Short mmCIF file of N, CA and C in Angstrom, two decimals:
data_model
loop_
_atom_site.label_atom_id
_atom_site.label_comp_id
_atom_site.label_asym_id
_atom_site.label_seq_id
_atom_site.Cartn_x
_atom_site.Cartn_y
_atom_site.Cartn_z
N MET C 499 160.61 98.49 113.78
CA MET C 499 160.48 98.23 115.21
C MET C 499 159.66 96.95 115.39
N SER C 500 160.34 95.83 115.56
CA SER C 500 159.56 94.61 115.72
C SER C 500 160.25 93.55 116.56
N ASN C 501 161.40 93.84 117.12
CA ASN C 501 162.03 92.82 117.94
C ASN C 501 161.47 92.84 119.37
N ASP C 502 161.87 91.86 120.16
CA ASP C 502 161.32 91.72 121.51
C ASP C 502 161.60 92.93 122.40
N ALA C 503 162.76 93.53 122.26
CA ALA C 503 163.10 94.70 123.08
C ALA C 503 162.17 95.86 122.75
N ASP C 504 161.87 96.04 121.48
CA ASP C 504 160.96 97.12 121.07
C ASP C 504 159.56 96.87 121.61
N LEU C 505 159.13 95.61 121.58
CA LEU C 505 157.81 95.28 122.09
C LEU C 505 157.74 95.51 123.60
N MET C 506 158.80 95.21 124.30
CA MET C 506 158.84 95.46 125.74
C MET C 506 158.74 96.96 126.03
N LYS C 507 159.40 97.78 125.20
CA LYS C 507 159.31 99.23 125.37
C LYS C 507 157.87 99.71 125.14
N LEU C 508 157.23 99.11 124.15
CA LEU C 508 155.86 99.50 123.83
C LEU C 508 154.95 99.28 125.03
N TYR C 509 155.09 98.14 125.68
CA TYR C 509 154.27 97.83 126.86
C TYR C 509 154.99 98.31 128.12
N SER C 510 155.15 99.62 128.21
CA SER C 510 155.86 100.23 129.33
C SER C 510 155.08 100.07 130.63
N GLN C 511 155.77 100.35 131.73
CA GLN C 511 155.12 100.27 133.04
C GLN C 511 153.95 101.25 133.12
N ARG C 512 154.08 102.43 132.51
CA ARG C 512 152.99 103.41 132.54
C ARG C 512 151.76 102.88 131.82
N ILE C 513 151.97 102.25 130.67
CA ILE C 513 150.83 101.69 129.92
C ILE C 513 150.17 100.59 130.73
N LEU C 514 150.98 99.72 131.31
CA LEU C 514 150.42 98.62 132.10
C LEU C 514 149.69 99.13 133.35
N ALA C 515 150.21 100.20 133.96
CA ALA C 515 149.55 100.78 135.13
C ALA C 515 148.20 101.39 134.75
N LEU C 516 148.16 102.09 133.62
CA LEU C 516 146.89 102.65 133.15
C LEU C 516 145.88 101.54 132.85
N ALA C 517 146.37 100.49 132.20
CA ALA C 517 145.48 99.38 131.83
C ALA C 517 144.91 98.70 133.07
N ALA C 518 145.69 98.66 134.13
CA ALA C 518 145.24 97.99 135.35
C ALA C 518 144.30 98.85 136.19
N ASP C 519 144.24 100.14 135.91
CA ASP C 519 143.45 101.06 136.72
C ASP C 519 142.41 101.76 135.85
N LEU C 520 141.50 100.99 135.31
CA LEU C 520 140.50 101.50 134.38
C LEU C 520 139.38 102.20 135.14
N PRO C 521 139.21 103.52 134.96
CA PRO C 521 138.12 104.22 135.66
C PRO C 521 136.76 103.93 135.02
N HIS C 522 135.73 104.01 135.82
CA HIS C 522 134.35 103.82 135.34
C HIS C 522 134.20 102.49 134.60
N ALA C 523 134.75 101.45 135.19
CA ALA C 523 134.80 100.13 134.54
C ALA C 523 133.56 99.30 134.80
N ALA C 524 132.43 99.94 134.89
CA ALA C 524 131.17 99.22 135.04
C ALA C 524 130.14 99.88 134.14
N ARG C 525 129.24 99.08 133.61
CA ARG C 525 128.17 99.60 132.76
C ARG C 525 127.20 100.40 133.62
N LEU C 526 126.60 101.42 133.04
CA LEU C 526 125.58 102.19 133.73
C LEU C 526 124.25 101.46 133.68
N GLU C 527 123.45 101.61 134.72
CA GLU C 527 122.17 100.89 134.80
C GLU C 527 121.13 101.38 133.80
N ASP C 528 120.99 102.67 133.65
CA ASP C 528 119.96 103.22 132.77
C ASP C 528 120.55 104.37 131.94
N PRO C 529 121.48 104.05 131.02
CA PRO C 529 122.16 105.11 130.28
C PRO C 529 121.24 105.79 129.26
N ASP C 530 121.60 107.01 128.91
CA ASP C 530 120.92 107.72 127.83
C ASP C 530 121.27 107.10 126.48
N ALA C 531 122.48 106.55 126.39
CA ALA C 531 122.93 105.95 125.13
C ALA C 531 124.07 104.98 125.42
N SER C 532 124.19 103.98 124.54
CA SER C 532 125.27 102.99 124.63
C SER C 532 125.79 102.72 123.22
N CYS C 533 127.05 102.34 123.15
CA CYS C 533 127.62 101.97 121.86
C CYS C 533 128.76 100.98 122.10
N LYS C 534 128.77 99.93 121.29
CA LYS C 534 129.83 98.94 121.33
C LYS C 534 130.60 99.02 120.02
N LYS C 535 131.92 99.12 120.14
CA LYS C 535 132.78 99.14 118.96
C LYS C 535 133.76 97.98 119.07
N ARG C 536 134.07 97.40 117.91
CA ARG C 536 134.96 96.23 117.84
C ARG C 536 136.01 96.46 116.78
N SER C 537 137.21 96.06 117.09
CA SER C 537 138.29 96.09 116.10
C SER C 537 138.29 94.76 115.36
N PRO C 538 138.01 94.78 114.06
CA PRO C 538 137.97 93.52 113.32
C PRO C 538 139.33 92.83 113.25
N LEU C 539 140.41 93.60 113.34
CA LEU C 539 141.74 93.03 113.22
C LEU C 539 142.13 92.16 114.41
N CYS C 540 141.82 92.64 115.63
CA CYS C 540 142.26 91.91 116.82
C CYS C 540 141.11 91.38 117.67
N GLY C 541 139.90 91.84 117.40
CA GLY C 541 138.75 91.38 118.17
C GLY C 541 138.51 92.16 119.46
N SER C 542 139.31 93.16 119.75
CA SER C 542 139.08 93.99 120.93
C SER C 542 137.72 94.66 120.84
N THR C 543 137.07 94.83 122.00
CA THR C 543 135.80 95.55 122.04
C THR C 543 135.78 96.54 123.20
N VAL C 544 135.06 97.62 122.97
CA VAL C 544 134.79 98.60 124.03
C VAL C 544 133.32 98.96 123.92
N THR C 545 132.62 98.84 125.04
CA THR C 545 131.23 99.26 125.13
C THR C 545 131.18 100.45 126.09
N VAL C 546 130.54 101.52 125.65
CA VAL C 546 130.44 102.73 126.45
C VAL C 546 128.96 103.04 126.70
N ASP C 547 128.65 103.38 127.94
CA ASP C 547 127.33 103.88 128.33
C ASP C 547 127.50 105.33 128.76
N LEU C 548 126.56 106.18 128.34
CA LEU C 548 126.65 107.60 128.68
C LEU C 548 125.36 108.12 129.28
N MET C 549 125.51 109.06 130.17
CA MET C 549 124.45 109.94 130.62
C MET C 549 124.86 111.31 130.08
N LEU C 550 123.89 112.02 129.52
CA LEU C 550 124.20 113.29 128.86
C LEU C 550 123.27 114.39 129.32
N ASP C 551 123.80 115.59 129.33
CA ASP C 551 123.01 116.81 129.49
C ASP C 551 123.30 117.62 128.24
N GLY C 552 122.41 117.54 127.26
CA GLY C 552 122.70 118.12 125.95
C GLY C 552 123.78 117.29 125.29
N ASP C 553 124.90 117.93 124.94
CA ASP C 553 126.01 117.16 124.38
C ASP C 553 127.18 117.06 125.36
N ARG C 554 126.89 117.27 126.64
CA ARG C 554 127.92 117.17 127.68
C ARG C 554 127.74 115.88 128.46
N VAL C 555 128.84 115.16 128.67
CA VAL C 555 128.82 113.88 129.38
C VAL C 555 128.68 114.14 130.88
N THR C 556 127.65 113.53 131.48
CA THR C 556 127.45 113.65 132.92
C THR C 556 127.64 112.33 133.65
N GLY C 557 127.63 111.23 132.91
CA GLY C 557 127.87 109.91 133.48
C GLY C 557 128.50 109.03 132.43
N PHE C 558 129.39 108.15 132.86
CA PHE C 558 130.17 107.35 131.92
C PHE C 558 130.45 105.97 132.53
N GLY C 559 130.23 104.94 131.75
CA GLY C 559 130.59 103.59 132.15
C GLY C 559 131.19 102.90 130.94
N GLN C 560 132.12 101.99 131.18
CA GLN C 560 132.74 101.30 130.05
C GLN C 560 133.06 99.86 130.41
N ASP C 561 132.93 99.01 129.39
CA ASP C 561 133.33 97.61 129.48
C ASP C 561 134.38 97.42 128.39
N VAL C 562 135.61 97.19 128.80
CA VAL C 562 136.75 97.16 127.88
C VAL C 562 137.34 95.76 127.84
N LYS C 563 137.33 95.19 126.66
CA LYS C 563 137.96 93.89 126.43
C LYS C 563 138.96 94.11 125.30
N ALA C 564 140.14 94.54 125.67
CA ALA C 564 141.15 94.94 124.68
C ALA C 564 142.54 94.65 125.22
N CYS C 565 143.52 94.78 124.35
CA CYS C 565 144.91 94.64 124.75
C CYS C 565 145.27 95.78 125.72
N ALA C 566 146.45 95.70 126.28
CA ALA C 566 146.89 96.72 127.24
C ALA C 566 146.89 98.12 126.62
N LEU C 567 147.18 98.22 125.34
CA LEU C 567 147.19 99.53 124.69
C LEU C 567 145.77 100.10 124.60
N GLY C 568 144.82 99.28 124.21
CA GLY C 568 143.42 99.72 124.16
C GLY C 568 142.90 100.04 125.54
N GLN C 569 143.30 99.26 126.53
CA GLN C 569 142.89 99.53 127.91
C GLN C 569 143.50 100.84 128.42
N ALA C 570 144.76 101.08 128.08
CA ALA C 570 145.41 102.33 128.52
C ALA C 570 144.71 103.53 127.91
N ALA C 571 144.37 103.46 126.63
CA ALA C 571 143.64 104.56 125.99
C ALA C 571 142.30 104.76 126.68
N ALA C 572 141.57 103.68 126.93
CA ALA C 572 140.27 103.76 127.60
C ALA C 572 140.42 104.34 129.01
N SER C 573 141.52 104.04 129.67
CA SER C 573 141.77 104.56 131.01
C SER C 573 141.93 106.08 130.99
N VAL C 574 142.75 106.58 130.06
CA VAL C 574 142.95 108.03 129.96
C VAL C 574 141.65 108.72 129.59
N ILE C 575 140.95 108.18 128.61
CA ILE C 575 139.69 108.78 128.16
C ILE C 575 138.65 108.76 129.28
N GLY C 576 138.51 107.61 129.93
CA GLY C 576 137.54 107.47 131.01
C GLY C 576 137.81 108.40 132.18
N SER C 577 139.07 108.70 132.42
CA SER C 577 139.41 109.57 133.55
C SER C 577 139.12 111.05 133.25
N GLN C 578 138.91 111.38 131.98
CA GLN C 578 138.75 112.78 131.60
C GLN C 578 137.39 113.15 131.03
N VAL C 579 136.60 112.18 130.58
CA VAL C 579 135.45 112.45 129.72
C VAL C 579 134.26 113.11 130.42
N ILE C 580 134.06 112.87 131.69
CA ILE C 580 132.90 113.47 132.37
C ILE C 580 133.06 114.98 132.42
N GLY C 581 132.00 115.66 131.97
CA GLY C 581 132.01 117.12 131.91
C GLY C 581 132.36 117.68 130.55
N LEU C 582 132.85 116.82 129.65
CA LEU C 582 133.25 117.29 128.32
C LEU C 582 132.09 117.22 127.34
N ASP C 583 132.17 118.04 126.30
CA ASP C 583 131.17 118.00 125.23
C ASP C 583 131.74 117.27 124.01
N ARG C 584 130.87 117.04 123.04
CA ARG C 584 131.24 116.25 121.87
C ARG C 584 132.42 116.86 121.11
N ALA C 585 132.45 118.17 120.99
CA ALA C 585 133.52 118.81 120.22
C ALA C 585 134.90 118.52 120.83
N VAL C 586 135.01 118.60 122.14
CA VAL C 586 136.30 118.35 122.81
C VAL C 586 136.69 116.87 122.65
N ILE C 587 135.72 115.98 122.78
CA ILE C 587 136.00 114.54 122.65
C ILE C 587 136.40 114.22 121.21
N ALA C 588 135.70 114.78 120.24
CA ALA C 588 136.05 114.54 118.83
C ALA C 588 137.43 115.09 118.50
N LYS C 589 137.76 116.24 119.06
CA LYS C 589 139.10 116.81 118.84
C LYS C 589 140.17 115.88 119.41
N GLY C 590 139.93 115.34 120.60
CA GLY C 590 140.88 114.39 121.20
C GLY C 590 141.06 113.16 120.32
N ARG C 591 139.94 112.63 119.80
CA ARG C 591 140.02 111.48 118.89
C ARG C 591 140.84 111.81 117.66
N ASP C 592 140.55 112.94 117.05
CA ASP C 592 141.27 113.33 115.83
C ASP C 592 142.75 113.53 116.10
N GLN C 593 143.08 114.12 117.24
CA GLN C 593 144.48 114.34 117.58
C GLN C 593 145.20 113.03 117.88
N LEU C 594 144.52 112.09 118.54
CA LEU C 594 145.14 110.79 118.80
C LEU C 594 145.39 110.07 117.48
N GLN C 595 144.42 110.11 116.59
CA GLN C 595 144.59 109.46 115.30
C GLN C 595 145.76 110.08 114.53
N ALA C 596 145.88 111.40 114.56
CA ALA C 596 146.99 112.07 113.88
C ALA C 596 148.33 111.71 114.53
N MET C 597 148.35 111.59 115.87
CA MET C 597 149.59 111.20 116.55
C MET C 597 150.02 109.81 116.11
N LEU C 598 149.07 108.90 116.00
CA LEU C 598 149.40 107.52 115.65
C LEU C 598 149.74 107.36 114.16
N LYS C 599 148.95 107.97 113.29
CA LYS C 599 149.05 107.69 111.86
C LYS C 599 149.90 108.70 111.08
N ALA C 600 149.99 109.93 111.56
CA ALA C 600 150.67 110.97 110.79
C ALA C 600 151.81 111.61 111.57
N ASP C 601 152.28 110.92 112.63
CA ASP C 601 153.37 111.43 113.45
C ASP C 601 153.06 112.83 114.00
N GLY C 602 151.77 113.05 114.29
CA GLY C 602 151.34 114.34 114.83
C GLY C 602 151.73 114.49 116.28
N PRO C 603 151.48 115.67 116.83
CA PRO C 603 151.82 115.91 118.24
C PRO C 603 150.88 115.16 119.18
N VAL C 604 151.25 115.17 120.42
CA VAL C 604 150.43 114.58 121.49
C VAL C 604 149.11 115.35 121.56
N PRO C 605 147.99 114.68 121.81
CA PRO C 605 146.72 115.39 121.96
C PRO C 605 146.78 116.47 123.04
N ASP C 606 146.00 117.52 122.84
CA ASP C 606 145.90 118.60 123.82
C ASP C 606 145.22 118.08 125.09
N ALA C 607 145.39 118.84 126.18
CA ALA C 607 144.65 118.57 127.41
C ALA C 607 143.17 118.68 127.08
N PRO C 608 142.34 117.87 127.63
CA PRO C 608 142.55 116.98 128.77
C PRO C 608 143.05 115.58 128.38
N PHE C 609 143.35 115.36 127.10
CA PHE C 609 143.76 114.03 126.67
C PHE C 609 145.26 113.90 126.45
N ASP C 610 146.04 114.80 127.04
CA ASP C 610 147.49 114.76 126.87
C ASP C 610 148.13 113.53 127.50
N GLY C 611 147.43 112.85 128.39
CA GLY C 611 147.94 111.60 128.96
C GLY C 611 148.08 110.50 127.93
N LEU C 612 147.47 110.68 126.76
CA LEU C 612 147.59 109.69 125.69
C LEU C 612 148.98 109.67 125.07
N GLU C 613 149.84 110.62 125.45
CA GLU C 613 151.21 110.61 124.95
C GLU C 613 151.93 109.31 125.28
N VAL C 614 151.48 108.62 126.31
CA VAL C 614 152.07 107.34 126.68
C VAL C 614 151.97 106.33 125.53
N LEU C 615 151.04 106.55 124.61
CA LEU C 615 150.83 105.63 123.49
C LEU C 615 151.62 106.01 122.24
N ALA C 616 152.43 107.06 122.31
CA ALA C 616 153.22 107.48 121.16
C ALA C 616 154.08 106.34 120.58
N PRO C 617 154.67 105.46 121.40
CA PRO C 617 155.47 104.37 120.82
C PRO C 617 154.65 103.42 119.95
N ALA C 618 153.34 103.44 120.05
CA ALA C 618 152.50 102.55 119.25
C ALA C 618 152.37 103.02 117.80
N ARG C 619 152.93 104.18 117.49
CA ARG C 619 152.89 104.67 116.10
C ARG C 619 153.38 103.60 115.13
N ASP C 620 154.40 102.90 115.52
CA ASP C 620 155.03 101.92 114.63
C ASP C 620 154.29 100.59 114.57
N TYR C 621 153.22 100.45 115.33
CA TYR C 621 152.46 99.21 115.38
C TYR C 621 151.05 99.45 114.84
N LYS C 622 150.95 99.56 113.53
CA LYS C 622 149.67 99.90 112.89
C LYS C 622 148.56 98.91 113.25
N ASN C 623 148.92 97.67 113.49
CA ASN C 623 147.92 96.66 113.83
C ASN C 623 147.30 96.90 115.21
N ARG C 624 147.84 97.82 115.99
CA ARG C 624 147.30 98.15 117.31
C ARG C 624 146.45 99.43 117.30
N HIS C 625 146.52 100.21 116.23
CA HIS C 625 145.84 101.50 116.19
C HIS C 625 144.33 101.39 116.40
N ALA C 626 143.68 100.43 115.76
CA ALA C 626 142.23 100.31 115.88
C ALA C 626 141.82 100.05 117.33
N SER C 627 142.55 99.21 118.04
CA SER C 627 142.24 98.94 119.44
C SER C 627 142.41 100.19 120.30
N ILE C 628 143.43 100.97 120.02
CA ILE C 628 143.69 102.20 120.76
C ILE C 628 142.57 103.21 120.55
N MET C 629 141.98 103.23 119.37
CA MET C 629 140.95 104.21 119.03
C MET C 629 139.56 103.83 119.54
N LEU C 630 139.35 102.59 119.96
CA LEU C 630 138.00 102.10 120.29
C LEU C 630 137.26 102.92 121.34
N ALA C 631 137.91 103.34 122.40
CA ALA C 631 137.20 104.06 123.46
C ALA C 631 136.65 105.39 122.95
N PHE C 632 137.43 106.09 122.15
CA PHE C 632 136.92 107.33 121.54
C PHE C 632 135.77 107.03 120.60
N GLU C 633 135.93 106.01 119.76
CA GLU C 633 134.90 105.69 118.77
C GLU C 633 133.59 105.28 119.45
N ALA C 634 133.68 104.49 120.52
CA ALA C 634 132.47 104.07 121.24
C ALA C 634 131.81 105.26 121.95
N THR C 635 132.61 106.13 122.52
CA THR C 635 132.06 107.31 123.21
C THR C 635 131.33 108.21 122.22
N LEU C 636 131.96 108.51 121.11
CA LEU C 636 131.34 109.36 120.10
C LEU C 636 130.14 108.67 119.45
N GLY C 637 130.23 107.35 119.27
CA GLY C 637 129.10 106.60 118.73
C GLY C 637 127.88 106.68 119.65
N ALA C 638 128.11 106.58 120.95
CA ALA C 638 127.01 106.70 121.91
C ALA C 638 126.42 108.11 121.87
N MET C 639 127.27 109.11 121.75
CA MET C 639 126.78 110.48 121.67
C MET C 639 125.93 110.67 120.42
N ASP C 640 126.35 110.09 119.32
CA ASP C 640 125.57 110.18 118.07
C ASP C 640 124.23 109.49 118.21
N GLN C 641 124.22 108.33 118.87
CA GLN C 641 122.96 107.61 119.09
C GLN C 641 122.00 108.43 119.94
N ALA C 642 122.53 109.09 120.95
CA ALA C 642 121.68 109.93 121.82
C ALA C 642 121.08 111.08 121.03
N LYS C 643 121.87 111.65 120.14
CA LYS C 643 121.39 112.77 119.33
C LYS C 643 120.24 112.31 118.42
N VAL C 644 120.39 111.13 117.82
CA VAL C 644 119.36 110.59 116.94
C VAL C 644 118.09 110.27 117.73
N ALA C 645 118.25 109.69 118.91
CA ALA C 645 117.11 109.29 119.75
C ALA C 645 116.41 110.52 120.35
N GLY C 646 117.21 111.58 120.60
CA GLY C 646 116.66 112.74 121.26
C GLY C 646 116.02 113.65 120.34
#
């Protein structure tokens, strides 16, 4: 899958709409924890700020500088993450990774909206960018645990 028609399918209207409507697209003023993750392959970055009550997310902000696929993933994650605990977020990350790398099923709810990224399975060079929002969120949670 590498011709122009396939690439056009990859960047579907749904992906572009998600990328254009990024929730919580501002950094938090006084977060409990922050984490910036970068994809060395493409240079995409995602910075996540969190407010936490134990291991449950109560506030979320993100600064996303990524391709449309990374932005779409960050959009789905950002729209669902408040109220979730680390276990649910880690499960979503693991399921997304399995969907992309091992032809696994679509992630369970609340991250089932990530099914829009299933066509990216064939574009391994995009996987790291797609995973950044999960990695930054979990990284911030880990930092909070260490600091707390």
